[in-house]
Short mmCIF file of C-alpha atoms and ligand atoms in Angstrom, two decimals:
data_model
loop_
_atom_site.label_atom_id
_atom_site.label_comp_id
_atom_site.label_asym_id
_atom_site.label_seq_id
_atom_site.Cartn_x
_atom_site.Cartn_y
_atom_site.Cartn_z
CA MET A 1 0.00 0.00 0.00
CA PRO A 2 1.75 3.17 -1.16
CA GLY A 3 0.75 5.48 1.68
CA GLY A 4 0.84 3.05 4.60
CA ARG A 5 -1.62 3.66 7.44
CA PRO A 6 -3.45 7.00 7.17
CA LEU A 7 -2.01 9.63 9.48
CA ARG A 8 -3.22 12.98 10.72
CA ILE A 9 -0.58 15.44 9.55
CA LEU A 10 -0.01 19.16 10.15
CA ILE A 11 2.18 20.99 7.63
CA VAL A 12 3.70 24.19 9.06
CA GLU A 13 4.99 26.03 6.02
CA ASP A 14 4.56 29.65 4.99
CA GLU A 15 5.37 29.22 1.30
CA PRO A 16 2.01 28.44 -0.31
CA ALA A 17 3.47 26.66 -3.34
CA ILE A 18 5.45 24.19 -1.22
CA ALA A 19 2.65 23.74 1.32
CA GLY A 20 0.14 23.10 -1.47
CA ALA A 21 2.32 20.56 -3.27
CA VAL A 22 3.15 18.65 -0.09
CA LYS A 23 -0.48 18.67 1.00
CA ALA A 24 -1.64 17.32 -2.37
CA ALA A 25 0.97 14.53 -2.34
CA LEU A 26 0.17 13.41 1.21
CA ARG A 27 -3.58 13.60 0.65
CA ALA A 28 -3.12 11.43 -2.42
CA ASP A 29 -1.50 8.88 -0.08
CA GLY A 30 -4.66 8.89 2.03
CA HIS A 31 -3.53 11.07 4.93
CA ALA A 32 -5.63 13.77 6.62
CA VAL A 33 -3.63 16.96 6.14
CA ASP A 34 -3.91 20.47 7.60
CA VAL A 35 -1.73 23.43 6.65
CA VAL A 36 -0.83 26.46 8.75
CA GLY A 37 1.65 29.16 7.78
CA ASP A 38 2.40 30.75 11.15
CA GLY A 39 4.51 29.05 13.84
CA GLY A 40 2.56 30.53 16.75
CA GLU A 41 -0.77 29.45 15.29
CA ALA A 42 0.69 25.99 14.67
CA LEU A 43 1.27 25.60 18.40
CA ASP A 44 -2.43 26.21 19.04
CA TRP A 45 -3.35 23.60 16.43
CA VAL A 46 -1.05 21.02 17.99
CA ARG A 47 -2.62 21.73 21.37
CA SER A 48 -6.11 21.29 19.94
CA TYR A 49 -5.84 18.28 17.62
CA ALA A 50 -4.17 14.88 17.96
CA TYR A 51 -1.69 14.91 15.09
CA ASP A 52 0.47 11.90 14.29
CA LEU A 53 3.07 13.88 12.38
CA LEU A 54 4.21 17.50 12.09
CA LEU A 55 6.16 18.75 9.09
CA LEU A 56 7.96 21.88 10.24
CA ASP A 57 9.62 24.46 8.07
CA VAL A 58 12.45 26.31 9.85
CA VAL A 59 11.97 29.94 8.81
CA LEU A 60 8.41 30.87 9.75
CA PRO A 61 6.51 33.93 10.88
CA GLY A 62 5.36 33.89 14.50
CA LEU A 63 7.61 31.18 15.88
CA ASP A 64 10.51 29.56 14.01
CA GLY A 65 10.51 25.83 13.37
CA PHE A 66 13.16 25.01 15.99
CA SER A 67 11.35 26.93 18.75
CA LEU A 68 8.08 25.35 17.67
CA CYS A 69 9.68 21.91 17.85
CA SER A 70 10.86 22.57 21.43
CA ALA A 71 7.51 24.06 22.40
CA VAL A 72 5.42 21.12 21.17
CA ARG A 73 7.73 18.60 22.87
CA ASP A 74 7.62 20.60 26.14
CA TYR A 75 3.87 20.52 25.82
CA GLY A 76 4.01 16.73 25.57
CA TYR A 77 3.20 16.26 21.88
CA PRO A 78 3.82 12.52 21.43
CA GLY A 79 3.80 12.24 17.62
CA ALA A 80 6.51 12.39 14.99
CA ILE A 81 8.25 15.57 13.80
CA LEU A 82 9.94 15.95 10.44
CA MET A 83 11.91 19.19 9.99
CA LEU A 84 12.18 20.74 6.54
CA THR A 85 15.52 22.52 6.70
CA ALA A 86 16.06 25.24 4.15
CA LEU A 87 19.76 24.61 3.76
CA ASP A 88 21.73 21.42 3.68
CA ASP A 89 23.33 22.64 6.84
CA VAL A 90 24.51 20.18 9.45
CA ARG A 91 23.98 22.73 12.24
CA ASP A 92 20.31 23.02 11.29
CA ARG A 93 19.89 19.26 11.34
CA ILE A 94 21.52 18.94 14.75
CA ALA A 95 19.45 21.85 16.11
CA GLY A 96 16.26 20.11 15.00
CA LEU A 97 17.18 16.67 16.32
CA ASP A 98 18.33 18.19 19.64
CA ARG A 99 14.92 19.78 20.03
CA GLY A 100 12.99 16.60 19.58
CA ALA A 101 12.61 16.21 15.81
CA ASP A 102 12.66 12.61 14.56
CA ASP A 103 14.01 13.28 11.11
CA TYR A 104 14.82 16.07 8.70
CA LEU A 105 14.69 16.68 4.99
CA SER A 106 16.71 19.37 3.20
CA LYS A 107 15.02 21.69 0.74
CA PRO A 108 14.70 21.26 -2.14
CA PHE A 109 13.47 17.71 -1.65
CA SER A 110 11.80 15.26 -3.99
CA MET A 111 8.18 14.53 -3.22
CA ASP A 112 8.91 10.80 -3.42
CA GLU A 113 11.54 11.11 -0.72
CA LEU A 114 9.19 13.13 1.48
CA ARG A 115 6.48 10.49 1.08
CA ALA A 116 8.97 7.74 1.95
CA ARG A 117 10.06 9.57 5.12
CA VAL A 118 6.44 10.07 6.12
CA ARG A 119 5.74 6.36 5.63
CA ALA A 120 8.76 5.41 7.75
CA LEU A 121 7.80 7.81 10.56
CA GLY A 122 4.20 6.63 10.42
CA ARG A 123 5.27 3.01 10.84
CA ARG A 124 7.52 3.87 13.75
CA ARG A 125 4.83 5.92 15.46
CA LEU A 126 2.11 3.35 15.12
CA GLU A 127 4.41 0.81 16.74
CA ASP A 128 5.07 2.93 19.82
CA ARG A 129 1.81 4.81 19.90
CA SER A 130 1.65 6.77 23.13
CA PRO A 131 0.07 4.49 25.69
CA MET A 132 -2.86 5.26 27.94
CA ILE A 133 -2.00 7.15 31.10
CA GLN A 134 -3.51 5.67 34.24
CA ILE A 135 -3.52 7.19 37.73
CA GLY A 136 -5.70 5.12 40.03
CA ASP A 137 -9.18 5.10 38.51
CA LEU A 138 -8.36 8.01 36.18
CA GLU A 139 -7.48 7.12 32.60
CA LEU A 140 -6.32 9.40 29.79
CA ASP A 141 -5.89 8.49 26.13
CA PRO A 142 -3.57 11.08 24.55
CA ALA A 143 -4.33 9.76 21.06
CA THR A 144 -8.04 10.57 21.25
CA LEU A 145 -8.11 13.07 24.19
CA GLY A 146 -10.45 10.65 25.96
CA VAL A 147 -10.72 10.77 29.77
CA TRP A 148 -12.44 8.35 32.14
CA ARG A 149 -12.84 8.26 35.90
CA SER A 150 -14.02 4.92 37.29
CA ARG A 151 -14.76 4.02 33.65
CA GLN A 152 -17.18 6.93 33.27
CA PRO A 153 -16.27 9.20 30.35
CA ILE A 154 -15.49 12.84 31.14
CA ARG A 155 -15.77 15.55 28.54
CA LEU A 156 -12.87 18.00 28.59
CA THR A 157 -11.85 20.78 26.25
CA ALA A 158 -8.50 20.31 24.49
CA ARG A 159 -6.83 22.72 26.88
CA GLU A 160 -8.33 21.12 29.97
CA PHE A 161 -7.07 17.81 28.64
CA ALA A 162 -3.60 19.27 28.13
CA LEU A 163 -3.56 20.59 31.71
CA LEU A 164 -4.68 17.25 33.13
CA GLU A 165 -2.22 15.37 30.94
CA LEU A 166 0.69 17.52 32.09
CA LEU A 167 -0.19 16.78 35.73
CA ALA A 168 -0.84 13.10 35.01
CA ARG A 169 2.48 12.58 33.29
CA HIS A 170 4.20 13.67 36.52
CA PRO A 171 2.12 12.11 39.31
CA GLY A 172 3.02 13.34 42.78
CA GLN A 173 5.22 16.07 41.36
CA VAL A 174 4.34 19.71 41.93
CA ILE A 175 3.91 21.59 38.65
CA THR A 176 4.29 25.32 39.22
CA ARG A 177 1.75 27.84 38.01
CA GLU A 178 4.50 29.45 35.92
CA ARG A 179 5.25 26.19 34.15
CA LEU A 180 1.57 25.52 33.53
CA ILE A 181 1.07 28.99 32.07
CA ASP A 182 4.21 28.74 30.01
CA THR A 183 3.42 25.29 28.63
CA LEU A 184 -0.29 25.73 28.02
CA TRP A 185 -0.70 29.38 27.16
CA GLY A 186 2.76 30.59 26.26
CA ALA A 187 4.01 34.09 26.76
CA ASP A 188 0.61 35.69 26.15
CA PHE A 189 -0.40 35.35 29.78
CA SER A 190 1.37 36.90 32.72
CA ALA A 191 1.95 35.03 35.97
CA GLU A 192 -0.56 37.38 37.61
CA SER A 193 -3.37 36.06 35.46
CA ASN A 194 -5.83 33.75 37.23
CA ILE A 195 -6.24 31.61 34.11
CA VAL A 196 -4.71 28.56 35.80
CA GLU A 197 -7.05 28.82 38.78
CA VAL A 198 -10.02 29.06 36.43
CA TYR A 199 -8.99 25.93 34.53
CA ILE A 200 -8.09 23.98 37.68
CA ARG A 201 -11.50 24.79 39.15
CA SER A 202 -13.21 23.53 36.02
CA LEU A 203 -11.06 20.39 35.88
CA ARG A 204 -11.74 19.63 39.55
CA ARG A 205 -15.44 19.96 38.98
CA LYS A 206 -15.31 17.54 36.04
CA VAL A 207 -12.69 15.07 37.29
CA ASP A 208 -13.13 15.09 41.06
CA GLY A 209 -16.77 16.28 41.09
CA GLY A 210 -17.50 16.25 44.83
CA ARG A 211 -15.65 12.97 45.45
CA ARG A 212 -13.79 12.56 48.69
CA ASP A 213 -10.80 11.05 46.90
CA GLY A 214 -9.98 14.16 44.87
CA LEU A 215 -6.90 13.71 42.71
CA ILE A 216 -6.06 17.32 41.91
CA GLU A 217 -4.21 18.89 44.79
CA THR A 218 -3.27 22.54 45.35
CA VAL A 219 0.16 23.01 46.88
CA ARG A 220 -0.10 26.43 48.44
CA GLY A 221 2.36 28.97 47.19
CA SER A 222 3.86 26.72 44.52
CA GLY A 223 1.44 24.96 42.19
CA TYR A 224 -0.58 21.82 41.63
CA ARG A 225 -0.10 18.10 41.54
CA LEU A 226 -2.00 14.97 40.82
CA ARG A 227 -2.05 12.85 43.94
CA PRO A 228 -0.98 9.31 43.09
CA PRO A 229 -3.35 6.63 44.39
CA GLY A 230 -2.65 5.53 47.93
CA ALA A 231 -0.66 8.68 48.71
CA PRO A 232 -1.51 10.29 52.05
CA1 CA B 1 9.58 29.44 5.36
#
């Protein structure tokens, strides 16, 4: 099968001709493909949709491809990243791989080579698809943004999910307000904003909803943590 398993792909590329050609080729292989031209907007998309693969150009308006790569990995994006480096420059390749990219392709590239790289990354990703996260009776599926408590489904917004996932990936560990703001909202929000409190309140209502065994704990003066099961 020429395209392998269908993937959900986000192309982050500000040159319409390249973005259009890549999109057409990957769609022809059966993948679901979105295109965004601004690095900052791309971060919002990655936070909102469960992509399997990101194709990142390096020179972008908003946020450059390397910074975007770091930002999505910090956020916990589990999928594959393929960097499209403008120059055949070894420093660019190392910069991308150091920041969590899985592979790179130098421009200009042949569409057949791009499709082959996408197939290879897709195979690798489907093998080590990010597993379910389980904390006591709380379960999260990062691939579908599904959440269950005692097997009952809970409906969360993408950003609520991201907040819960960040806490759940570090059970028992205090995550500071600053880190939460930085990871989930970026530099747009100041530390004085009460955005985190608003989201935590909403999450508590949905996840802990009046239960005595609440999982989301406030650590006064520092941040929040997810209490691992059986912890005092
Ligand atoms: Ca560019």
